Short mmCIF file of C-alpha atoms and ligand atoms in Angstrom, two decimals:
data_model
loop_
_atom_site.label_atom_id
_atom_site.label_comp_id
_atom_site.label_asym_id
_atom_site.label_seq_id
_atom_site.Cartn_x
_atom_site.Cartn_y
_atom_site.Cartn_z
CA UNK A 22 -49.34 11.96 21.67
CA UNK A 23 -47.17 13.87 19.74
CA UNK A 24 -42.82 13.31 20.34
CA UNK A 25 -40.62 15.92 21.36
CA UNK A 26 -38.58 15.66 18.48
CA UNK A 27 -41.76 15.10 15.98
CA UNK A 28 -41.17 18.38 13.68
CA UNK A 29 -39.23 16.82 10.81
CA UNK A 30 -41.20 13.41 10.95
CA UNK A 31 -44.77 12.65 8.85
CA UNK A 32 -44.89 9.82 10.40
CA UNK A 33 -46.16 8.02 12.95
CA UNK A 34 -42.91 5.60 15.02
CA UNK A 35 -43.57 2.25 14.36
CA UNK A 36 -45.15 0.57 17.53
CA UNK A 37 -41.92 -2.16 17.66
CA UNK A 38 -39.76 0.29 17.26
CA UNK A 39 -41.14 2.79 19.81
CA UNK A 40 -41.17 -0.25 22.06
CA UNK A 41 -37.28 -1.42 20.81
CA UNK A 42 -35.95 2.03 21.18
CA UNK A 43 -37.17 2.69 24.68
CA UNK A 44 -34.89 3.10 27.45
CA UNK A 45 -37.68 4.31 30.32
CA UNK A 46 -38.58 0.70 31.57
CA UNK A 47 -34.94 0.42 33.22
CA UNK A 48 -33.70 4.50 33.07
CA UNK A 49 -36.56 5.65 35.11
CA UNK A 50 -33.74 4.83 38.27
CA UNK A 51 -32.18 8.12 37.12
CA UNK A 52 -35.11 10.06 37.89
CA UNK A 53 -33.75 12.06 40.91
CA UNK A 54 -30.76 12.27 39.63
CA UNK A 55 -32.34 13.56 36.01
CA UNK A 56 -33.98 16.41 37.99
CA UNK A 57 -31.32 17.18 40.05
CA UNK A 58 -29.02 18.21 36.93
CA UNK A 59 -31.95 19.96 35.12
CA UNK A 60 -32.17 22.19 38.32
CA UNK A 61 -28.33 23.31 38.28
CA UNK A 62 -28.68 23.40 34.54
CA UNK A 63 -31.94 26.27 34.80
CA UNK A 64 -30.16 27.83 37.26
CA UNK A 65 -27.08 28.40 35.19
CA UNK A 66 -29.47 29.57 32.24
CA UNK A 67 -31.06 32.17 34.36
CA UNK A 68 -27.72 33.40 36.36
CA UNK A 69 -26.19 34.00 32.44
CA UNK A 70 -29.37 35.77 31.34
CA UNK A 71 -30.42 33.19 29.31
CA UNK A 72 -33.70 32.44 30.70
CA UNK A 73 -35.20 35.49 32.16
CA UNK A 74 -35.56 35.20 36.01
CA UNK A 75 -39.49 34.27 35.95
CA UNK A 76 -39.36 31.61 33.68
CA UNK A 77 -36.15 29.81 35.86
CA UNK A 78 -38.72 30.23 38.71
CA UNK A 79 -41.58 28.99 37.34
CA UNK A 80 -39.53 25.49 35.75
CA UNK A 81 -37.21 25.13 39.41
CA UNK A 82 -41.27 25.17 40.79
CA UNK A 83 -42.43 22.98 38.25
CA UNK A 84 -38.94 20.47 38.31
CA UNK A 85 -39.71 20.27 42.62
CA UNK A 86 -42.92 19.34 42.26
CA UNK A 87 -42.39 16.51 39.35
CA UNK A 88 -39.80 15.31 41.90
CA UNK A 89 -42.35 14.77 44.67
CA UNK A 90 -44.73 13.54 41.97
CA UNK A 91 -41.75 10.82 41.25
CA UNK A 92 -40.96 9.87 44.87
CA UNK A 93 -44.80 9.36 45.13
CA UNK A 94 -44.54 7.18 42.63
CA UNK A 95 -47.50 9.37 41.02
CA UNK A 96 -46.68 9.81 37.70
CA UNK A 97 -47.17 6.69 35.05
CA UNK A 98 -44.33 6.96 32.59
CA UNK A 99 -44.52 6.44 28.81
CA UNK A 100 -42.63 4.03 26.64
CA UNK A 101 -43.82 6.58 23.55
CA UNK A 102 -41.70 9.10 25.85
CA UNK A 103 -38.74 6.92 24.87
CA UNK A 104 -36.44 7.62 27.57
CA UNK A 105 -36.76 9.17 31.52
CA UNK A 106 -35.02 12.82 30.14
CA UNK A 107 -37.87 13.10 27.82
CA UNK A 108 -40.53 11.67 30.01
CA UNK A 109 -39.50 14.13 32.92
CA UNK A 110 -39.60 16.91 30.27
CA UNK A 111 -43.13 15.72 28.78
CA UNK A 112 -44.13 16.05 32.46
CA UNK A 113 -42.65 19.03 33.36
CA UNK A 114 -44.57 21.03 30.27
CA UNK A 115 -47.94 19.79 31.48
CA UNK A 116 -47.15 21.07 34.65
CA UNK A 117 -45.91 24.41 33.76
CA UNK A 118 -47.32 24.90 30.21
CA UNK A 119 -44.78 26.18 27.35
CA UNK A 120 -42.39 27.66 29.44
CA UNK A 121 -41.43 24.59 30.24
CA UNK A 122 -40.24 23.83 26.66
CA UNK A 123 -37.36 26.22 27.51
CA UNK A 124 -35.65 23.95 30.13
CA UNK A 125 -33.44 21.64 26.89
CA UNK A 126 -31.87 25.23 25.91
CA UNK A 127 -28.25 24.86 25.71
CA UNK A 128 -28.41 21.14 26.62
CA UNK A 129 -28.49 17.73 24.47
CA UNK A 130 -30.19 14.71 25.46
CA UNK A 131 -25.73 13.25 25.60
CA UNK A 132 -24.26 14.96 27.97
CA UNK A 133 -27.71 15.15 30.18
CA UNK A 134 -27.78 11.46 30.20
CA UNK A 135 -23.68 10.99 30.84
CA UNK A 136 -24.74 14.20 33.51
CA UNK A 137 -27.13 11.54 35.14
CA UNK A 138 -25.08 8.24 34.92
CA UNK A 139 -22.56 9.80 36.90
CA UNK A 140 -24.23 11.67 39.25
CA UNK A 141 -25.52 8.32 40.42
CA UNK A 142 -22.43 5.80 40.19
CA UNK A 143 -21.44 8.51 42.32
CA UNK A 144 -23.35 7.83 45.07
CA UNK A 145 -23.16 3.94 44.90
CA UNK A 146 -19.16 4.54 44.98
CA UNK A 147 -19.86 5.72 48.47
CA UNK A 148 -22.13 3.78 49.61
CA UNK A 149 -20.44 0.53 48.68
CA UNK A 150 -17.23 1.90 50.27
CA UNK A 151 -19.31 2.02 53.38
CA UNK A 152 -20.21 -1.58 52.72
CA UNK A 153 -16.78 -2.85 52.54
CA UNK A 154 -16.10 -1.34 55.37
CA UNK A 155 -18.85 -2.81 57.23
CA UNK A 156 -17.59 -5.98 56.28
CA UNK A 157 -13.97 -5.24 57.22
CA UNK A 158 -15.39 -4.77 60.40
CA UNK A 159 -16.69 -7.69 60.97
CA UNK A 160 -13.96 -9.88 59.84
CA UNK A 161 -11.46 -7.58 62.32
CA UNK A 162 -13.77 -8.60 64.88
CA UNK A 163 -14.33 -12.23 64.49
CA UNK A 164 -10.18 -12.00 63.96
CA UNK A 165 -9.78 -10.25 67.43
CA UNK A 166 -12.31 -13.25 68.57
CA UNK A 167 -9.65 -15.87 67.25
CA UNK A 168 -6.39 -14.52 67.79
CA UNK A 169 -5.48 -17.64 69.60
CA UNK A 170 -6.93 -19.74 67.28
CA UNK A 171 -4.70 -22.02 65.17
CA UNK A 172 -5.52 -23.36 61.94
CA UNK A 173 -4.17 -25.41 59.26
CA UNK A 174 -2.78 -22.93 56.72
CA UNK A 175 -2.82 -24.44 52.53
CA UNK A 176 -1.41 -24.57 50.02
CA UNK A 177 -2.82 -26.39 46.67
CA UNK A 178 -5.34 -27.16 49.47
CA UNK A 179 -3.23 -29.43 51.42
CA UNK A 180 -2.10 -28.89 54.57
CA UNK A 181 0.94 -26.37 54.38
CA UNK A 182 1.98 -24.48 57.83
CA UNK A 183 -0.14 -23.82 61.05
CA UNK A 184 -1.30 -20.25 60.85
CA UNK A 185 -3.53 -18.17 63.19
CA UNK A 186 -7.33 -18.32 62.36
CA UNK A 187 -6.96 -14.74 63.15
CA UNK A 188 -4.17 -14.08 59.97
CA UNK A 189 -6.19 -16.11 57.50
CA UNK A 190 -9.30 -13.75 58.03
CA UNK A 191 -7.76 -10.33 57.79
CA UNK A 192 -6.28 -11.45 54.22
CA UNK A 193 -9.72 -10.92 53.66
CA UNK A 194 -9.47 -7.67 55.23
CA UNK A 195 -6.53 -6.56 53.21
CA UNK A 196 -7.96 -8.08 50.12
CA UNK A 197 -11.50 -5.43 50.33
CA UNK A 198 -8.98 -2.78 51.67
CA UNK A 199 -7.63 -2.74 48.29
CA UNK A 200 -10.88 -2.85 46.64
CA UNK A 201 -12.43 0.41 49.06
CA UNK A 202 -9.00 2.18 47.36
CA UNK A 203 -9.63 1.17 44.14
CA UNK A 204 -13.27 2.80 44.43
CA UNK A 205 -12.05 5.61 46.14
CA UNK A 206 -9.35 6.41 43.50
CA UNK A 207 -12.32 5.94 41.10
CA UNK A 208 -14.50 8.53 42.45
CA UNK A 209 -11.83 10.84 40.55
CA UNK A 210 -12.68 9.84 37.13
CA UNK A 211 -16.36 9.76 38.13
CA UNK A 212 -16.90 13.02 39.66
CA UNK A 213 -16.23 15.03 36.60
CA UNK A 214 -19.41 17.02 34.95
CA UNK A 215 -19.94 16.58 30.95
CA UNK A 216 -22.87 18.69 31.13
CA UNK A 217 -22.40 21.89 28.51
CA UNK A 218 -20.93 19.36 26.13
CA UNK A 219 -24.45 20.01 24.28
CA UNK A 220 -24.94 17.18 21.39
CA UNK A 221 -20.88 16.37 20.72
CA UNK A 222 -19.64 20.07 19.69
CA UNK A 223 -20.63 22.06 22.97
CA UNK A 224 -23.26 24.98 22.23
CA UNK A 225 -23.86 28.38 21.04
CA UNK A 226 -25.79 29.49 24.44
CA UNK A 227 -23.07 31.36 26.64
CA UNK A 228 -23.14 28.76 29.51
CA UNK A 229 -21.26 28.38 32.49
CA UNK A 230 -20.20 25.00 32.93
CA UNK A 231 -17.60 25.81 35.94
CA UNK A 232 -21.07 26.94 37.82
CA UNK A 233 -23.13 23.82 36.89
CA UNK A 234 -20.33 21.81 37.98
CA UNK A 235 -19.84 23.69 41.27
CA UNK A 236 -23.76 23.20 41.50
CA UNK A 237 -23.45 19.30 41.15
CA UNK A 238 -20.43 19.11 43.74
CA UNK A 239 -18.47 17.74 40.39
CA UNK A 240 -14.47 18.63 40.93
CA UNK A 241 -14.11 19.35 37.28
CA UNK A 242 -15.35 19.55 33.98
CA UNK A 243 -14.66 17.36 30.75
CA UNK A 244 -11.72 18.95 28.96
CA UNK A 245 -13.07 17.92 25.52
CA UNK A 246 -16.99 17.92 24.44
CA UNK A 247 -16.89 15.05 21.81
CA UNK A 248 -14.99 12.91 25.19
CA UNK A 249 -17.39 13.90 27.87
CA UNK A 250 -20.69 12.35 25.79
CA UNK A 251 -18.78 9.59 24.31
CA UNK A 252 -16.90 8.52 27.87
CA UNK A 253 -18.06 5.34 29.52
CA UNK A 254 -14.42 4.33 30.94
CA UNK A 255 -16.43 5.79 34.61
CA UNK A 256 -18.18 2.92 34.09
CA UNK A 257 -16.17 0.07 32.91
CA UNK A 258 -14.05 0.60 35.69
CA UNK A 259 -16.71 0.50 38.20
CA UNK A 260 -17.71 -2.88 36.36
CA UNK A 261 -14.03 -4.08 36.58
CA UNK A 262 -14.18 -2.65 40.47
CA UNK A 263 -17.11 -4.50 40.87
CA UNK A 264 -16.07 -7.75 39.25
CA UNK A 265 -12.92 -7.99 41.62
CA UNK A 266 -15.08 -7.55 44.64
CA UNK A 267 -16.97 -10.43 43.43
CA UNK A 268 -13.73 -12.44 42.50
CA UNK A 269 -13.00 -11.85 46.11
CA UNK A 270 -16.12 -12.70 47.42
CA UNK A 271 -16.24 -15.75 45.62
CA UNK A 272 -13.01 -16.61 47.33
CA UNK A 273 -14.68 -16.29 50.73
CA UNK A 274 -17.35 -17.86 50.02
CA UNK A 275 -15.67 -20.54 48.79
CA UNK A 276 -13.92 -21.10 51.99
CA UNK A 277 -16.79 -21.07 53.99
CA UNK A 278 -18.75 -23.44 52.10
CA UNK A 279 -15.74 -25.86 52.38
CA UNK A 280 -15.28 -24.93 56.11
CA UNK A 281 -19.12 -25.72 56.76
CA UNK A 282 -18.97 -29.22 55.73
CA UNK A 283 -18.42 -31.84 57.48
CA UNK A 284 -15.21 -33.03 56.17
CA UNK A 285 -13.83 -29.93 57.82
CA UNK A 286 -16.30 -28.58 60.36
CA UNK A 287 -14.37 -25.63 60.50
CA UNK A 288 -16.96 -22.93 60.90
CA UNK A 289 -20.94 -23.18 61.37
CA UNK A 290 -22.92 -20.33 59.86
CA UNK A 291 -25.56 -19.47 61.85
CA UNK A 292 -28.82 -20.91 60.91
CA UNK A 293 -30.56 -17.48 59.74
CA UNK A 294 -28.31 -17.52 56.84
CA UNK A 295 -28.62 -21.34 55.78
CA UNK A 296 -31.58 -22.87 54.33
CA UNK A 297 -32.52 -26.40 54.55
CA UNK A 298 -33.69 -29.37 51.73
CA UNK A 299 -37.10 -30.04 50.56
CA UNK A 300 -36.04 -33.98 50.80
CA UNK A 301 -33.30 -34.42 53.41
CA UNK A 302 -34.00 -33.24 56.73
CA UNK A 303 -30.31 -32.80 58.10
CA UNK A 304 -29.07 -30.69 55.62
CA UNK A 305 -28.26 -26.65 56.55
CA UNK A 306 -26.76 -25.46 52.68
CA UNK A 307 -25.03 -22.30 53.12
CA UNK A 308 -27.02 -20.92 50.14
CA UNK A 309 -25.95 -17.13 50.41
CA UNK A 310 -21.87 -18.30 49.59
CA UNK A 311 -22.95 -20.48 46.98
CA UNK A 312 -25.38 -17.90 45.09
CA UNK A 313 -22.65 -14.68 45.71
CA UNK A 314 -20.10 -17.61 44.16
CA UNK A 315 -23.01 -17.88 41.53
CA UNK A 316 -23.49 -14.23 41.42
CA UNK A 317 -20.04 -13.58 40.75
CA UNK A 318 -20.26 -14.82 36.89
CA UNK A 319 -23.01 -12.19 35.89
CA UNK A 320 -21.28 -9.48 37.41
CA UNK A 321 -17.79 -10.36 35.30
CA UNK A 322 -20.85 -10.90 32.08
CA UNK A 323 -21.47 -7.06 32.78
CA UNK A 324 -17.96 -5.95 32.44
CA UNK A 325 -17.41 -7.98 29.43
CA UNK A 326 -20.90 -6.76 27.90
CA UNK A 327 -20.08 -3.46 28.44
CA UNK A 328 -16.64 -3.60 27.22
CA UNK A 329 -17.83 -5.13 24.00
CA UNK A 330 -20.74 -2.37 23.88
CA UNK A 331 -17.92 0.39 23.24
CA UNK A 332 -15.27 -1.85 21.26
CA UNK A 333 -14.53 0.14 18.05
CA UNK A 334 -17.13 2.72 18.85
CA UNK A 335 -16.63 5.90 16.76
CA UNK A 336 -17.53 9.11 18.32
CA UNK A 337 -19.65 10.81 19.62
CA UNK A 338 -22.84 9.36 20.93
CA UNK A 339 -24.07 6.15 19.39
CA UNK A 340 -27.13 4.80 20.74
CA UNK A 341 -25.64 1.50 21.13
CA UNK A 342 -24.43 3.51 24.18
CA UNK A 343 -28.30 3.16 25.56
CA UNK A 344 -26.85 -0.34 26.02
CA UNK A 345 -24.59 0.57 29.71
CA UNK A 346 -27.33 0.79 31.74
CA UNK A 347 -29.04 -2.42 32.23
CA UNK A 348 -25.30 -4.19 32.83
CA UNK A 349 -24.64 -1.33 35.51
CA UNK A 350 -28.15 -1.29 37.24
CA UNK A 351 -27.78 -5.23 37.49
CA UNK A 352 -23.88 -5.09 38.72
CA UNK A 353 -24.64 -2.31 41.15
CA UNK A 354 -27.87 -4.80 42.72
CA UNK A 355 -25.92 -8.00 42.35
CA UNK A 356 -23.59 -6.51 44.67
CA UNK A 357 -25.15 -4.42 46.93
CA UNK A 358 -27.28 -7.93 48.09
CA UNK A 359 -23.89 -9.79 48.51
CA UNK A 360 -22.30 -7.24 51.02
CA UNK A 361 -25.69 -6.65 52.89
CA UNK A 362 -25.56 -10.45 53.54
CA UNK A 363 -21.74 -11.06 54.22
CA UNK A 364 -21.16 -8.71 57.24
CA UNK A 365 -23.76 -10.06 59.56
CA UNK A 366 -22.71 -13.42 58.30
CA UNK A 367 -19.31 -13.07 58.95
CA UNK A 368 -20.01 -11.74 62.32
CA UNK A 369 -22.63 -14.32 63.45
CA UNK A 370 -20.37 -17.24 61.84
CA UNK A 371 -19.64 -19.66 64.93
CA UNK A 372 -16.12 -21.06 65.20
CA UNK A 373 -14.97 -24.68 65.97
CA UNK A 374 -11.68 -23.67 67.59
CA UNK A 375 -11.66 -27.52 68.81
CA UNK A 376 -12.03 -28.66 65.72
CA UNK A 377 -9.35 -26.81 64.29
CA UNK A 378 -7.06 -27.69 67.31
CA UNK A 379 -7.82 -31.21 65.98
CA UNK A 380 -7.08 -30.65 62.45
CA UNK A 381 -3.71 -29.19 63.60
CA UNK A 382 -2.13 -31.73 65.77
CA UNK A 383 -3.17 -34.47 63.11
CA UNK A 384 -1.30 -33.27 59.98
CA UNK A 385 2.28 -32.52 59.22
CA UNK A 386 2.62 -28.79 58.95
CA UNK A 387 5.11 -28.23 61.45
CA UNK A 388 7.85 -30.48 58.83
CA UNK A 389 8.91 -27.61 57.70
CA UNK A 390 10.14 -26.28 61.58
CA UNK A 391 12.40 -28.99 62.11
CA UNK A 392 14.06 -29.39 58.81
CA UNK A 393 14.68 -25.37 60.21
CA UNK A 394 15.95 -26.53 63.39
CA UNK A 395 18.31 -29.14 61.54
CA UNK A 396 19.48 -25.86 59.30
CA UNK A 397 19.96 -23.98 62.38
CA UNK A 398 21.86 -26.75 63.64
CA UNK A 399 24.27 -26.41 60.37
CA UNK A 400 22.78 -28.55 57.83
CA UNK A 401 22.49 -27.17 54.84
CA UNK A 402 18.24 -27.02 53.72
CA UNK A 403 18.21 -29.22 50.81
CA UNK A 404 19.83 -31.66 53.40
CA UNK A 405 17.41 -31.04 55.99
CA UNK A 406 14.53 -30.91 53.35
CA UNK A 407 15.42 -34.53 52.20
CA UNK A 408 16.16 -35.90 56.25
CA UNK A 409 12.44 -34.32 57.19
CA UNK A 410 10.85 -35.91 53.90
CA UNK A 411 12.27 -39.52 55.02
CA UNK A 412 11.20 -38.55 58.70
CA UNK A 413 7.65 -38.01 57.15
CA UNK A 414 7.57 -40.94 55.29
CA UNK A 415 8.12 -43.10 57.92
CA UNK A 416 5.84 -41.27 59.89
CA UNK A 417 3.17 -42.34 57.61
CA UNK A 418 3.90 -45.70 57.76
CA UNK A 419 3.73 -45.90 61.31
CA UNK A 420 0.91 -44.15 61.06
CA UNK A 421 2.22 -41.44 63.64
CA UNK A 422 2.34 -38.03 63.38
CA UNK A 423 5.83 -35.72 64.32
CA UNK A 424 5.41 -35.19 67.66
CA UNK A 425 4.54 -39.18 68.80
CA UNK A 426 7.88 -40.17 67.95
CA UNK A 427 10.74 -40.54 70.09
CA UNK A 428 14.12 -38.91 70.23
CA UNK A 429 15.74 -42.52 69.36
CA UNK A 430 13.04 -42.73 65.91
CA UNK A 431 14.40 -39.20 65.19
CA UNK A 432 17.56 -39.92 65.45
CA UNK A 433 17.96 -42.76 62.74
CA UNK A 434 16.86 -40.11 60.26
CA UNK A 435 19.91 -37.29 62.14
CA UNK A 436 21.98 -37.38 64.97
CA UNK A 437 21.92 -33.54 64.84
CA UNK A 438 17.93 -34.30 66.70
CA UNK A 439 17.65 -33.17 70.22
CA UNK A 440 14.96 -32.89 72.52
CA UNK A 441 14.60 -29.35 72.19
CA UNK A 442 12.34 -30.43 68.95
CA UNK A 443 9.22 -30.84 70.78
CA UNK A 444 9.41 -27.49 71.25
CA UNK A 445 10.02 -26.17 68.50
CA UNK A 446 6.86 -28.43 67.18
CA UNK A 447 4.36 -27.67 69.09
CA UNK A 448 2.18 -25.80 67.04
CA UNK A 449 2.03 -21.87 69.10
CA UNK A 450 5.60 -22.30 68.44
CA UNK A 451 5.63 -22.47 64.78
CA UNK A 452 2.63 -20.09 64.66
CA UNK A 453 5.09 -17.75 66.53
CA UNK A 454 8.07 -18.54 65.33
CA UNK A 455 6.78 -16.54 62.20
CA UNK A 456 7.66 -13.33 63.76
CA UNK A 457 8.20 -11.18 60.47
CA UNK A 458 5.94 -8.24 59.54
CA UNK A 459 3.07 -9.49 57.67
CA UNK A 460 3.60 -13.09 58.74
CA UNK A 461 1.36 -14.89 61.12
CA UNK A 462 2.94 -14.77 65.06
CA UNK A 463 0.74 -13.43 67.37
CA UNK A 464 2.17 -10.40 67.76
CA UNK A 465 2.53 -9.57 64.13
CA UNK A 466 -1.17 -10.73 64.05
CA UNK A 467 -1.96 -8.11 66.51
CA UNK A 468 -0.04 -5.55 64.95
CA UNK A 469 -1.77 -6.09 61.78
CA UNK A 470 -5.21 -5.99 63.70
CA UNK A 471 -3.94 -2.62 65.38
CA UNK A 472 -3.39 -1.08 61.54
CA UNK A 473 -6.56 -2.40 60.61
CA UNK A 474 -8.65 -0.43 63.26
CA UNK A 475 -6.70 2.59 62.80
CA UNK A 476 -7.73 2.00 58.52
CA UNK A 477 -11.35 1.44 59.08
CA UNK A 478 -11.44 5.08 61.42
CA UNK A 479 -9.91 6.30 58.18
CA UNK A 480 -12.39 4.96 56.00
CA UNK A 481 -15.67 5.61 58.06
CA UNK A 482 -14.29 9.36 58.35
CA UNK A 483 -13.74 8.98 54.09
CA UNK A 484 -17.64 7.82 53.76
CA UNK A 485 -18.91 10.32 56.33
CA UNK A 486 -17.23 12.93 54.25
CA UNK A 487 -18.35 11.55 50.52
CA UNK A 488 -21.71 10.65 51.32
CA UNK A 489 -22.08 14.87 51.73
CA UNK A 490 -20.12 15.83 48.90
CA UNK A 491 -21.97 13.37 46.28
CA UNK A 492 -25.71 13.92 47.44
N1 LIG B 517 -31.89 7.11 26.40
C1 LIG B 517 -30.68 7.57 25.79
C2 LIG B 517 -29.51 6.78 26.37
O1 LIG B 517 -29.66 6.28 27.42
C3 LIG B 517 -30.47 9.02 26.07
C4 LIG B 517 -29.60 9.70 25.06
C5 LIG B 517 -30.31 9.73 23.79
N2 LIG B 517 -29.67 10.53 22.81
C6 LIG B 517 -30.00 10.46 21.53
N3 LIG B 517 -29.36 11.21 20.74
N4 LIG B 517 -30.90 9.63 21.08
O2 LIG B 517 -28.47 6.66 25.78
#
């Protein structure tokens, strides 16, 4: 079978290389997307009197019905096609017969494929914004659920302050409320058409990018020709979007694998999202946290494949640049299976609220309240710092905890102890006591909750909105 770009060659590819070179194994995802930019393209050629208005007919007819053939999954593509623009175009001429030849005027194989890559990052921008949200969603509600639930805050994983269940989750909620921005604010830099930008120099054809772009639903057009087929930067910072997810993910899931054993019984994920052991018949693994924490390293591979992929690239197209697909495709997968998993498993995740009582009233995280209530009593911190730590100490030799001793133990340590400091210990009063915005008293915890509801309205109104404007 003969190539589309045979004319100057005598002979034959090499089988290895044909094989090497080929792109359509993994670029046949760009199908629709392919199609969808040759029809805006045809369009444009016939609306400029290019194309006279039969033959735009006749390939639109030919493009729909290669389309169905594809969503069929009717046609069998060719790795001596090379690559899904050519294999589409291959098709497209048996359909239609020569005319069909006509459809590459005015258009290089460069900006087509840069015209496909980001018509569909486009569309997983969106639809990964959705998933955030989704999972936003469900860590507002299990927050809402556990508003009165207190829980060992750390640091350096030891015990640090008692902190509401309820604040620990929606730092998870602020953490992917920074990532849905970040995507958002990418959808800029990815909505931008570099079709028209021909091979690197732009084309002699009198084209009208401003309508192919208003075609595609792009906002804008490349400024510069050699830029628009050369720019991957859409992508890397997807990857690098993508990678921080993960990072965050990871964090999560790290948490929850730690909170599901035994040692802490925290949390108990429910049993359709656990798997068991071939050999030991008690065990229930959380598997999905440990593979996303897995996951997490080929996603950050991607970004740093890519990046390397472009390093010291000179311009315009190299076909090194055939290279950001497989990295993307795999990203783009890798995380759309993490968030499908982590909203229903947030949301069917069972808390131990005793447990965590438990963990609370045995540790010393309320120190830091009375060397506070020494302070407010006019001892200067370091002072009160040094009392508490001696207070502690003997505490663990005793093997007591704060609130079993008595006023007379507290008061070798200061005579400035009263028994208004079983009050301020008790561990709703420290949680609450924390009464600055951002910080972790129940009413700041609600007010935070309140913000969040009114953000995910905002965001589900953002998706409803971009899911249109990028299909
Ligand atoms: N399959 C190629 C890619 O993905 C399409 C662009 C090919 N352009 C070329 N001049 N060989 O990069």
């Amino acid at each position: 079978m003969s190539k589309l770009w045979g004319g100057r060659f005598t002979k034959k590819t090499d089988q290895l290389v044909e094989e090497y070179t080929a792109s359509i194994m993994f670029d046949k995802e760009l199908a629709e997307e392919d199609i969808q930019g040759s029809l805006a393209h045809v369009t444009m050629l016939g609306k400029q009197g290019i194309l006279p208005a039969g033959d735009v007919e006749k390939i639109k007819d030919g493009l729909h019905r290669v389309l169905q053939r594809i969503k069929r999954d009717d046609i069998e593509f060719s790795i001596g096609d090379e690559d899904i623009h050519m294999n589409i175009e291959k098709t497209l001429i048996d359909d239609v017969g020569p005319v069909g030849g006509k459809l590459h005027t005015g258009r290089s194989r460069n900006d087509q494929v840069a015209t496909d890559m980001h018509l569909w990052l486009r569309k997983r921008v969106v639809e990964f914004v959705d998933m955030l949200h989704k999972l936003q969603a469900a860590l507002v509600e299990q927050a809402k659920a556990n508003i009165d639930t207190i829980v060992p805050g750390y640091t350096h994983l030891q015990r640090a302050q008692p902190i509401l269940f309820a604040h620990h989750l929606m730092a998870y909620v602020s953490m992917f409320g920074r990532d849905i921005e970040r995507l958002q604010d990418s959808y800029k830099r990815i909505n931008v058409l570099p079709l028209g930008a021909g091979a690197l120099a732009g084309t002699t054809f009198p084209i009208d990018r401003h309508f192919v772009a208003n075609q595609l639903k792009f906002d804008r057009v490349y400024e510069n020709s050699l830029d628009a087929v050369s720019d991957r930067d859409f992508i890397l910072e997807f990857l690098a979007d993508a990678s921080i997810i993960m990072m965050h993910l990871s964090r999560l899931s790290e948490e929850l694998i730690m909170w599901s054993s035994t040692e802490f019984h925290f949390v108990e994920l429910d049993d359709a999202f656990c798997t068991g052991s071939s050999i030991m018949p008690q065990k229930k693994n959380p598997d999905v946290p440990e593979l996303v924490r897995g996951k997490t390293g080929r996603v950050y591979g991607n970004l740093a494949g890519l990046l390397t992929v472009l390093k010291s690239l000179p311009l315009a197209y190299n076909k090194d640049m055939q290279e950001d697909k497989e990295g993307m495709f795999d990203t783009v997968k890798t995380l759309q299976g993490a968030l499908q998993l982590f909203a229903p498993m947030i949301a069917t995740m069972k808390v131990n609220k005793d447990r965590m009582r438990q963990a609370v009233n045995q540790d010393f995280s309320n120190a830091t309240d009375i060397a506070d209530f020494l302070v407010n009593k006019g001892l200067p911190f370091r002072q009160a710092h040094e009392v508490i730590g001696k207070t502690v100490l003997y505490c663990i030799e005793q093997n007591k905890y704060l609130l079993d001793l008595t006023l007379e133990e507290f008061k070798q340590f200061s005579t400035l102890f009263d028994d208004r400091i079983y009050a301020v210990l008790q561990p709703e009063q420290v949680v609450n006591a924390r009464n600055v915005y951002g910080g972790t008293a129940k009413s700041q915890v609600q007010d935070a909750i309140g913000r969040a509801d009114a953000a995910l309205a905002e965001t589900a109104a953002w998706v409803a909105e971009y899911l249109e404007r990028s299909r």
